[in-house]
Amino acid sequence: MKVSIIGGGLAGWIAAIVLQRETSYKITVIDSSSIGSLGVGESTTGRFSGFIRKYFKEEEFVEQCAAIPKLGIRFINWNKDNFISPIEGSFSAHDEFDYSFYYGVENNNVNDYSTHALLSDRNLIDFSKKTTKNTFLSAESHAYHLDTYKTISFLKQRGIGDGIEFIDAKVIGNEKKGGKVTKIKCEGMDIDCDFVVDCSGFKRVIASTYNPHFISYEKWLSVNTGLSFNLTWDDIEYTQPLTTAHALSCGWMWMIPNHYSIGCGIVYDNNFASQDEIIKEVNDILGVEISIRKEIKFKSGRLRKSLYNNVAVIGPAYSFLEPLQATSIHVTITQIEKLISFLSGHMSARFYNRYCGDMVDNYADFISLHYQFKYHQNEFWQSRVPRRYTSKMINRSKKKVLKTSDYTIKNPDCTANNLWSYVLDGGNLITKSKATYSEEQISNIKYWEKQIQESVEGSMSFSSFLEMYNKVYYEF
């Protein structure tokens, strides 16, 4: 089967590599070098690290893509107290009752029961001190911060080396028979295909010809403008393996470190502030004058379907949520893995569409949670409306100690319960009622307190990891 992938950004090359490695299809990536990528620096989830380890040598990826381990997100100014949302929750996160998390909440030391949170507090990563550039010794539980353009180049080079055909051309149309795309029409050539993967981002070059219905999340997630910029390592002190999310008057600012700079951006609702006003706000916070590199206009939402006859719409072409919890690449990898199940006859088109939709809807529920803290006394923050599932989880969390059965979304690729827990706690949306602990649970907690301290003592520092790559100071 001939599969044409439209778009050579991260989504396109991730899709191409997974299909190339997992199937016998002939894979062709079509992308024009005259069309730029959306890339603004990326924060990822553990799903991406798993993708890298499965198909490449992790050490080579880190060096060539300026990647840095990520253990979670540091939330600043979202509430009275800043907080960490770790990728890996507490040691009892997968039990029916996450007793170590609630024990930490009650004793004001919740970070002590998550390896990732505790490591981050101490400016450490989940790598052994014995790690070298050529040999990583880690728990393999981290995600990554990365340079988008370097990562695209890395994947493209490896993909072409694996036999993926790359055609540098601009897609100008397509030819259909019986509703199925049979040819991709490019400037100067036509390309025959049996199946198409549309990874062309907001343009939806092929999907748009099916007049797809767009489901908007704008009612709940109204931020609509992104501004990217960079800081040097001289501009700001950055000591933790965390994405920084700093709340603003009508949105928030991200910081994503890599080997040579800190990729940053502003996400805001332009109905509440002008570009000049939001830039001034950020300048005042940072104490430096930022220089905007790119403006991105967007609407949060997804297409009703991911599959249209023989066209799969993947990545930002299918859905886009603001980058608050780094869901974009995670969704792309999940979509393409499930697409293989569909193409091999193990999943129906209807089930595939529902699976992808449920997953993204749940991420929207989770992101909506972050806007329910009501700490900032202005119109933007006070008028945020929770999504239905978000509201249900907040109400449950305020009334009682949550158990696994209280999370009614069963899709395994939806937001993990422990991620909800730490954000609910960060927003003071946790019940004030005391939990009841068994003797065995208390014993486990005490044992863990000892074990986690021992594991932390052998961990590499964030600064030592950077020094392995001779952290470069770069002027923008």
Short mmCIF file of C-alpha atoms in Angstrom, two decimals:
data_model
loop_
_atom_site.label_atom_id
_atom_site.label_comp_id
_atom_site.label_asym_id
_atom_site.label_seq_id
_atom_site.Cartn_x
_atom_site.Cartn_y
_atom_site.Cartn_z
CA MET A 1 0.00 0.00 0.00
CA LYS A 2 1.22 3.47 -0.93
CA VAL A 3 0.82 5.95 1.93
CA SER A 4 1.35 9.66 1.30
CA ILE A 5 1.97 11.86 4.32
CA ILE A 6 1.27 15.53 3.77
CA GLY A 7 3.43 17.80 5.92
CA GLY A 8 7.02 17.57 7.12
CA GLY A 9 6.72 18.94 10.63
CA LEU A 10 7.00 16.88 13.82
CA ALA A 11 3.60 15.23 13.29
CA GLY A 12 4.45 14.25 9.72
CA TRP A 13 7.82 12.70 10.49
CA ILE A 14 6.60 10.93 13.63
CA ALA A 15 3.77 9.42 11.59
CA ALA A 16 6.16 8.44 8.80
CA ILE A 17 8.66 6.74 11.10
CA VAL A 18 6.06 4.74 13.03
CA LEU A 19 4.39 3.58 9.81
CA GLN A 20 7.75 2.76 8.20
CA ARG A 21 8.94 0.72 11.20
CA GLU A 22 5.65 -1.03 11.99
CA THR A 23 4.23 -1.82 8.53
CA SER A 24 5.37 -2.89 5.07
CA TYR A 25 3.71 0.10 3.37
CA LYS A 26 5.57 2.38 0.97
CA ILE A 27 5.79 5.69 2.84
CA THR A 28 6.18 9.04 1.09
CA VAL A 29 6.40 12.39 2.88
CA ILE A 30 5.41 15.40 0.79
CA ASP A 31 6.39 18.80 2.11
CA SER A 32 7.54 22.06 0.59
CA SER A 33 10.74 23.62 1.91
CA SER A 34 9.10 26.99 1.23
CA ILE A 35 6.50 26.31 3.95
CA GLY A 36 7.73 26.82 7.50
CA SER A 37 6.94 24.63 10.49
CA LEU A 38 4.77 25.75 13.41
CA GLY A 39 7.65 24.83 15.76
CA VAL A 40 8.16 27.13 18.72
CA GLY A 41 10.08 24.81 21.02
CA GLU A 42 8.37 21.79 22.46
CA SER A 43 7.62 20.27 25.81
CA THR A 44 6.62 16.62 25.61
CA THR A 45 5.15 13.78 27.67
CA GLY A 46 6.59 10.38 28.48
CA ARG A 47 4.91 8.99 25.35
CA PHE A 48 7.45 10.83 23.19
CA SER A 49 10.42 9.55 25.21
CA GLY A 50 9.10 6.04 24.68
CA PHE A 51 8.91 6.72 20.93
CA ILE A 52 12.55 7.87 20.91
CA ARG A 53 13.81 4.88 22.90
CA LYS A 54 11.87 2.45 20.72
CA TYR A 55 13.17 3.66 17.37
CA PHE A 56 16.47 5.47 18.07
CA LYS A 57 19.40 5.69 20.43
CA GLU A 58 18.30 8.13 23.12
CA GLU A 59 21.81 9.47 23.66
CA GLU A 60 22.10 10.49 19.98
CA PHE A 61 18.69 12.13 20.01
CA VAL A 62 19.52 14.25 23.08
CA GLU A 63 22.81 15.48 21.64
CA GLN A 64 21.51 16.25 18.16
CA CYS A 65 18.19 17.80 19.23
CA ALA A 66 19.47 19.85 22.21
CA ALA A 67 17.00 17.96 24.39
CA ILE A 68 16.79 18.19 28.18
CA PRO A 69 14.94 15.80 30.54
CA LYS A 70 11.58 17.03 31.82
CA LEU A 71 9.98 15.77 35.03
CA GLY A 72 6.88 17.96 35.12
CA ILE A 73 5.55 21.51 35.09
CA ARG A 74 6.20 24.31 37.54
CA PHE A 75 3.12 26.54 37.91
CA ILE A 76 3.87 30.10 39.00
CA ASN A 77 1.25 32.71 39.94
CA TRP A 78 -1.72 30.43 39.22
CA ASN A 79 -2.59 30.46 42.90
CA LYS A 80 -1.25 31.96 46.11
CA ASP A 81 1.34 29.17 46.33
CA ASN A 82 3.33 27.93 43.33
CA PHE A 83 3.18 24.19 42.72
CA ILE A 84 4.64 21.34 40.69
CA SER A 85 2.62 18.95 38.53
CA PRO A 86 4.97 15.93 38.19
CA ILE A 87 4.79 13.49 35.29
CA GLU A 88 5.12 10.59 37.70
CA GLY A 89 2.70 10.80 40.60
CA SER A 90 3.05 9.40 44.09
CA PHE A 91 4.12 5.81 44.68
CA SER A 92 0.48 4.83 45.36
CA ALA A 93 -0.90 6.62 42.30
CA HIS A 94 -2.11 3.38 40.71
CA ASP A 95 -3.87 2.09 43.82
CA GLU A 96 -7.64 2.47 44.17
CA PHE A 97 -6.96 5.15 46.80
CA ASP A 98 -3.84 7.31 46.27
CA TYR A 99 -3.13 7.34 49.99
CA SER A 100 0.44 8.69 49.85
CA PHE A 101 -0.72 11.71 47.83
CA TYR A 102 -3.44 12.58 50.35
CA TYR A 103 -1.06 11.94 53.24
CA GLY A 104 1.32 14.47 51.68
CA VAL A 105 -1.49 16.99 51.16
CA GLU A 106 -2.52 16.75 54.81
CA ASN A 107 1.07 17.14 56.01
CA ASN A 108 2.01 19.92 53.56
CA ASN A 109 4.77 17.83 51.93
CA VAL A 110 2.99 16.35 48.91
CA ASN A 111 6.13 16.61 46.76
CA ASP A 112 7.97 14.19 49.06
CA TYR A 113 5.88 11.26 47.80
CA SER A 114 6.52 11.72 44.07
CA THR A 115 10.02 10.91 42.84
CA HIS A 116 9.72 13.45 40.04
CA ALA A 117 8.50 16.25 42.31
CA LEU A 118 11.15 15.58 44.94
CA LEU A 119 13.94 15.40 42.36
CA SER A 120 12.73 18.68 40.82
CA ASP A 121 12.62 20.37 44.23
CA ARG A 122 16.28 19.45 44.63
CA ASN A 123 17.31 20.44 41.09
CA LEU A 124 17.94 16.80 40.14
CA ILE A 125 16.86 14.52 37.27
CA ASP A 126 15.97 10.82 37.12
CA PHE A 127 19.44 9.95 35.77
CA SER A 128 22.20 8.29 37.75
CA LYS A 129 25.30 10.30 38.59
CA LYS A 130 27.18 7.69 36.54
CA THR A 131 25.42 8.83 33.34
CA THR A 132 27.67 9.92 30.48
CA LYS A 133 26.89 11.42 27.08
CA ASN A 134 27.31 7.99 25.52
CA THR A 135 25.50 5.94 28.14
CA PHE A 136 22.32 7.04 29.88
CA LEU A 137 21.44 5.39 33.17
CA SER A 138 17.93 6.47 34.09
CA ALA A 139 14.56 5.31 35.35
CA GLU A 140 13.20 6.03 31.83
CA SER A 141 10.26 7.86 33.38
CA HIS A 142 11.10 11.36 32.12
CA ALA A 143 9.83 13.35 29.17
CA TYR A 144 11.87 15.87 27.18
CA HIS A 145 12.17 19.53 26.34
CA LEU A 146 13.48 19.83 22.80
CA ASP A 147 14.38 22.13 19.94
CA THR A 148 11.59 21.63 17.40
CA TYR A 149 13.59 22.38 14.28
CA LYS A 150 16.53 20.20 15.29
CA THR A 151 14.13 17.38 16.13
CA ILE A 152 12.40 17.64 12.74
CA SER A 153 15.82 17.53 11.05
CA PHE A 154 16.83 14.50 13.14
CA LEU A 155 13.64 12.56 12.34
CA LYS A 156 13.79 13.53 8.66
CA GLN A 157 17.40 12.38 8.30
CA ARG A 158 16.75 9.08 10.06
CA GLY A 159 13.49 8.54 8.19
CA ILE A 160 15.03 9.03 4.76
CA GLY A 161 17.88 6.75 5.84
CA ASP A 162 15.29 4.09 6.69
CA GLY A 163 13.83 4.23 3.18
CA ILE A 164 11.07 6.83 3.52
CA GLU A 165 10.70 8.75 0.26
CA PHE A 166 10.74 12.53 0.65
CA ILE A 167 9.36 14.81 -2.04
CA ASP A 168 9.99 18.54 -1.73
CA ALA A 169 6.89 19.94 -3.38
CA LYS A 170 3.87 22.08 -2.64
CA VAL A 171 0.53 20.26 -2.62
CA ILE A 172 -2.01 22.12 -4.73
CA GLY A 173 -4.87 19.64 -4.82
CA ASN A 174 -5.97 16.03 -5.05
CA GLU A 175 -7.92 13.69 -7.26
CA LYS A 176 -10.67 11.45 -5.86
CA LYS A 177 -12.55 8.40 -7.02
CA GLY A 178 -15.61 7.36 -5.08
CA GLY A 179 -14.71 9.82 -2.34
CA LYS A 180 -11.23 8.36 -1.87
CA VAL A 181 -8.07 10.28 -2.68
CA THR A 182 -6.12 8.50 -5.44
CA LYS A 183 -3.66 11.21 -6.44
CA ILE A 184 -1.90 14.03 -4.66
CA LYS A 185 -1.48 16.90 -7.08
CA CYS A 186 1.72 18.89 -6.57
CA GLU A 187 3.38 21.66 -8.53
CA GLY A 188 4.97 19.84 -11.46
CA MET A 189 3.86 16.29 -10.58
CA ASP A 190 1.09 13.96 -9.47
CA ILE A 191 1.67 11.26 -6.84
CA ASP A 192 -0.43 8.08 -6.77
CA CYS A 193 -1.60 6.94 -3.33
CA ASP A 194 -3.78 4.37 -1.62
CA PHE A 195 -3.99 6.14 1.73
CA VAL A 196 -3.24 9.68 2.92
CA VAL A 197 -2.15 11.01 6.31
CA ASP A 198 -2.82 14.74 6.53
CA CYS A 199 -0.27 16.32 8.88
CA SER A 200 -0.41 19.76 7.27
CA GLY A 201 -1.38 21.60 10.45
CA PHE A 202 -4.03 24.30 10.48
CA LYS A 203 -4.14 24.36 6.66
CA ARG A 204 -5.58 20.81 6.53
CA VAL A 205 -4.57 20.63 2.88
CA ILE A 206 -6.37 17.35 2.14
CA ALA A 207 -8.87 17.15 5.00
CA SER A 208 -10.34 20.55 4.09
CA THR A 209 -11.61 19.10 0.80
CA TYR A 210 -14.06 16.97 2.84
CA ASN A 211 -15.52 20.08 4.55
CA PRO A 212 -14.89 18.61 8.01
CA HIS A 213 -16.88 19.79 11.00
CA PHE A 214 -14.77 21.58 13.62
CA ILE A 215 -15.75 21.20 17.29
CA SER A 216 -14.68 24.35 19.10
CA TYR A 217 -13.51 24.46 22.72
CA GLU A 218 -13.46 28.26 22.64
CA LYS A 219 -16.24 28.55 25.23
CA TRP A 220 -13.96 26.94 27.83
CA LEU A 221 -10.47 27.57 26.42
CA SER A 222 -10.58 31.05 24.99
CA VAL A 223 -6.88 31.90 24.66
CA ASN A 224 -6.34 32.41 20.95
CA THR A 225 -2.93 33.97 20.33
CA GLY A 226 0.60 32.70 20.82
CA LEU A 227 3.79 34.78 20.77
CA SER A 228 7.15 33.02 20.79
CA PHE A 229 10.47 34.42 21.95
CA ASN A 230 13.77 33.20 23.34
CA LEU A 231 15.88 33.94 26.39
CA THR A 232 19.56 33.14 26.84
CA TRP A 233 20.89 31.33 29.87
CA ASP A 234 22.32 34.68 30.95
CA ASP A 235 18.86 36.28 31.00
CA ILE A 236 17.35 34.11 33.73
CA GLU A 237 18.30 31.49 36.29
CA TYR A 238 16.83 28.09 35.40
CA THR A 239 17.74 25.22 37.68
CA GLN A 240 14.91 22.67 37.54
CA PRO A 241 13.97 19.98 34.96
CA LEU A 242 10.50 21.46 34.59
CA THR A 243 8.51 23.37 32.03
CA THR A 244 7.59 26.73 33.56
CA ALA A 245 4.00 27.95 33.21
CA HIS A 246 3.61 31.48 34.61
CA ALA A 247 0.06 32.83 34.83
CA LEU A 248 -0.60 36.28 33.31
CA SER A 249 -3.55 38.65 33.43
CA CYS A 250 -5.33 36.89 30.54
CA GLY A 251 -3.27 33.80 29.76
CA TRP A 252 0.13 32.48 30.67
CA MET A 253 3.79 32.30 29.67
CA TRP A 254 5.83 29.16 29.05
CA MET A 255 9.56 28.52 29.42
CA ILE A 256 11.20 25.44 27.89
CA PRO A 257 14.97 25.02 28.33
CA ASN A 258 17.29 23.31 25.87
CA HIS A 259 21.06 23.08 25.58
CA TYR A 260 21.65 26.60 24.30
CA SER A 261 18.63 28.73 25.19
CA ILE A 262 15.26 28.89 26.90
CA GLY A 263 12.41 28.77 24.42
CA CYS A 264 9.53 30.90 25.64
CA GLY A 265 6.11 32.02 24.61
CA ILE A 266 2.98 33.84 25.63
CA VAL A 267 -0.49 32.36 25.21
CA TYR A 268 -3.30 34.86 25.77
CA ASP A 269 -6.83 35.92 24.89
CA ASN A 270 -6.56 38.99 22.67
CA ASN A 271 -10.08 40.05 23.67
CA PHE A 272 -8.63 41.06 27.04
CA ALA A 273 -5.25 42.57 26.15
CA SER A 274 -3.43 43.95 23.14
CA GLN A 275 -0.10 42.51 22.03
CA ASP A 276 1.75 45.55 23.39
CA GLU A 277 0.02 45.22 26.77
CA ILE A 278 0.79 41.53 27.20
CA ILE A 279 4.42 42.00 26.10
CA LYS A 280 4.85 44.80 28.64
CA GLU A 281 3.45 42.54 31.35
CA VAL A 282 6.01 39.86 30.47
CA ASN A 283 8.86 42.38 30.24
CA ASP A 284 8.02 43.58 33.75
CA ILE A 285 8.00 40.01 35.09
CA LEU A 286 11.28 39.00 33.47
CA GLY A 287 13.12 42.29 33.83
CA VAL A 288 14.29 42.07 30.20
CA GLU A 289 12.96 43.36 26.89
CA ILE A 290 11.74 40.38 24.87
CA SER A 291 11.81 40.19 21.09
CA ILE A 292 8.87 38.36 19.49
CA ARG A 293 9.89 35.84 16.85
CA LYS A 294 6.51 34.58 15.70
CA GLU A 295 2.80 35.20 16.24
CA ILE A 296 0.37 32.28 15.99
CA LYS A 297 -3.40 32.69 15.84
CA PHE A 298 -5.41 29.63 16.78
CA LYS A 299 -8.69 28.24 18.08
CA SER A 300 -8.77 25.34 20.51
CA GLY A 301 -10.80 22.43 19.26
CA ARG A 302 -10.81 19.32 17.09
CA LEU A 303 -12.40 17.87 14.00
CA ARG A 304 -15.45 15.69 14.53
CA LYS A 305 -13.64 12.82 12.85
CA SER A 306 -10.01 11.84 12.33
CA LEU A 307 -10.80 9.50 9.42
CA TYR A 308 -12.40 10.64 6.15
CA ASN A 309 -12.58 7.70 3.73
CA ASN A 310 -8.90 6.92 3.06
CA VAL A 311 -7.57 10.07 4.73
CA ALA A 312 -6.41 10.19 8.36
CA VAL A 313 -6.02 13.63 9.89
CA ILE A 314 -3.21 13.58 12.46
CA GLY A 315 -1.63 16.04 14.91
CA PRO A 316 -2.51 19.76 14.87
CA ALA A 317 -4.44 19.24 11.63
CA TYR A 318 -6.88 17.16 13.68
CA SER A 319 -6.82 18.94 17.03
CA PHE A 320 -5.14 21.83 18.74
CA LEU A 321 -5.21 22.70 22.42
CA GLU A 322 -3.15 25.44 23.94
CA PRO A 323 0.24 23.96 24.94
CA LEU A 324 -0.41 23.95 28.69
CA GLN A 325 0.06 20.21 29.25
CA ALA A 326 2.15 19.33 26.17
CA THR A 327 -0.59 17.22 24.59
CA SER A 328 0.18 17.82 20.89
CA ILE A 329 2.93 15.25 20.28
CA HIS A 330 1.26 12.82 22.69
CA VAL A 331 -1.93 12.93 20.61
CA THR A 332 0.03 12.51 17.37
CA ILE A 333 1.80 9.35 18.56
CA THR A 334 -1.40 7.84 19.95
CA GLN A 335 -3.31 8.60 16.75
CA ILE A 336 -0.72 6.99 14.49
CA GLU A 337 -0.39 3.90 16.69
CA LYS A 338 -4.15 3.41 16.68
CA LEU A 339 -4.22 4.10 12.94
CA ILE A 340 -2.08 1.00 12.40
CA SER A 341 -4.72 -1.02 14.28
CA PHE A 342 -7.36 0.40 11.94
CA LEU A 343 -5.34 -0.24 8.79
CA SER A 344 -4.61 -3.82 9.86
CA GLY A 345 -8.33 -4.49 10.40
CA HIS A 346 -8.24 -4.64 14.21
CA MET A 347 -10.25 -1.45 14.75
CA SER A 348 -13.24 0.01 12.95
CA ALA A 349 -13.27 3.55 11.57
CA ARG A 350 -16.11 4.40 13.95
CA PHE A 351 -14.17 3.16 16.99
CA TYR A 352 -11.00 4.95 15.84
CA ASN A 353 -12.82 8.26 15.47
CA ARG A 354 -14.49 7.89 18.85
CA TYR A 355 -11.23 6.89 20.54
CA CYS A 356 -9.36 9.95 19.21
CA GLY A 357 -12.25 12.26 20.03
CA ASP A 358 -12.66 10.99 23.59
CA MET A 359 -8.93 11.38 24.18
CA VAL A 360 -8.74 14.99 23.04
CA ASP A 361 -12.01 15.91 24.77
CA ASN A 362 -10.55 14.62 28.04
CA TYR A 363 -7.38 16.67 27.55
CA ALA A 364 -9.62 19.70 27.06
CA ASP A 365 -11.39 18.80 30.33
CA PHE A 366 -8.03 18.66 32.11
CA ILE A 367 -6.75 21.94 30.68
CA SER A 368 -10.04 23.59 31.61
CA LEU A 369 -9.27 22.64 35.24
CA HIS A 370 -6.30 25.02 35.31
CA TYR A 371 -8.58 28.00 34.70
CA GLN A 372 -10.87 27.29 37.67
CA PHE A 373 -8.55 28.50 40.46
CA LYS A 374 -10.09 32.02 40.59
CA TYR A 375 -6.96 33.44 42.24
CA HIS A 376 -6.74 36.49 39.98
CA GLN A 377 -9.50 38.98 40.58
CA ASN A 378 -10.06 40.16 37.03
CA GLU A 379 -12.68 39.56 34.35
CA PHE A 380 -10.65 37.02 32.38
CA TRP A 381 -9.95 34.64 35.25
CA GLN A 382 -13.25 35.08 37.05
CA SER A 383 -15.31 34.39 33.92
CA ARG A 384 -13.69 31.06 33.01
CA VAL A 385 -16.35 28.36 32.65
CA PRO A 386 -15.45 24.72 33.41
CA ARG A 387 -16.26 21.93 31.00
CA ARG A 388 -18.87 19.45 32.24
CA TYR A 389 -16.47 16.67 33.26
CA THR A 390 -14.13 19.26 34.79
CA SER A 391 -16.94 20.64 36.92
CA LYS A 392 -17.92 17.14 38.02
CA MET A 393 -14.37 16.30 39.12
CA ILE A 394 -13.96 19.59 41.02
CA ASN A 395 -17.20 19.03 42.90
CA ARG A 396 -16.22 15.46 43.78
CA SER A 397 -12.74 16.51 44.86
CA LYS A 398 -14.09 19.21 47.17
CA LYS A 399 -16.52 16.80 48.84
CA LYS A 400 -14.41 13.70 49.41
CA VAL A 401 -11.16 11.86 49.00
CA LEU A 402 -11.05 10.70 45.38
CA LYS A 403 -10.62 7.09 44.37
CA THR A 404 -9.77 5.63 40.99
CA SER A 405 -13.42 4.71 40.45
CA ASP A 406 -14.36 8.40 40.70
CA TYR A 407 -12.60 9.05 37.38
CA THR A 408 -15.20 7.80 34.95
CA ILE A 409 -13.22 8.24 31.71
CA LYS A 410 -11.97 4.76 30.80
CA ASN A 411 -9.95 5.55 27.64
CA PRO A 412 -6.40 4.43 28.62
CA ASP A 413 -4.83 7.30 26.67
CA CYS A 414 -6.73 9.98 28.56
CA THR A 415 -5.21 12.10 31.32
CA ALA A 416 -3.79 10.01 34.16
CA ASN A 417 -5.59 10.37 37.49
CA ASN A 418 -2.42 11.53 39.27
CA LEU A 419 -2.13 14.52 36.92
CA TRP A 420 -5.61 15.62 37.93
CA SER A 421 -4.74 15.18 41.61
CA TYR A 422 -1.72 17.49 41.65
CA VAL A 423 -3.50 20.24 39.72
CA LEU A 424 -6.61 19.97 41.93
CA ASP A 425 -4.32 20.35 44.93
CA GLY A 426 -2.47 23.25 43.31
CA GLY A 427 -5.77 25.07 42.93
CA ASN A 428 -6.91 24.34 46.50
CA LEU A 429 -9.70 22.21 45.07
CA ILE A 430 -9.05 19.25 47.39
CA THR A 431 -11.39 18.21 50.21
CA LYS A 432 -10.53 19.40 53.70
CA SER A 433 -11.73 16.08 55.10
CA LYS A 434 -9.06 13.82 56.53
CA ALA A 435 -8.45 10.47 54.86
CA THR A 436 -8.39 7.24 56.82
CA TYR A 437 -5.23 5.15 56.46
CA SER A 438 -4.71 1.48 57.26
CA GLU A 439 -1.69 0.29 59.22
CA GLU A 440 -0.31 -1.22 56.04
CA GLN A 441 -0.61 2.09 54.19
CA ILE A 442 1.14 4.00 56.96
CA SER A 443 3.87 1.35 56.96
CA ASN A 444 4.25 1.72 53.18
CA ILE A 445 4.51 5.49 53.53
CA LYS A 446 7.29 5.25 56.10
CA TYR A 447 9.12 2.69 53.98
CA TRP A 448 8.79 4.93 50.93
CA GLU A 449 10.11 7.97 52.78
CA LYS A 450 13.32 6.06 53.43
CA GLN A 451 13.59 4.50 49.96
CA ILE A 452 12.99 7.70 48.02
CA GLN A 453 15.71 9.54 49.93
CA GLU A 454 18.19 6.80 49.03
CA SER A 455 17.25 6.92 45.34
CA VAL A 456 17.51 10.70 45.22
CA GLU A 457 21.02 10.67 46.67
CA GLY A 458 22.36 8.86 43.60
CA SER A 459 20.69 11.18 41.07
CA MET A 460 22.41 13.53 38.63
CA SER A 461 21.87 17.26 38.98
CA PHE A 462 20.12 19.27 36.28
CA SER A 463 23.19 21.50 35.94
CA SER A 464 25.54 18.49 35.57
CA PHE A 465 23.43 17.19 32.69
CA LEU A 466 23.68 20.54 30.93
CA GLU A 467 27.41 20.71 31.51
CA MET A 468 27.86 17.40 29.66
CA TYR A 469 26.79 19.25 26.53
CA ASN A 470 28.86 22.38 27.18
CA LYS A 471 25.80 24.58 27.60
CA VAL A 472 26.08 27.25 24.92
CA TYR A 473 25.26 30.89 25.54
CA TYR A 474 23.59 32.17 22.42
CA GLU A 475 22.59 35.73 21.58
CA PHE A 476 19.27 36.30 19.80
#
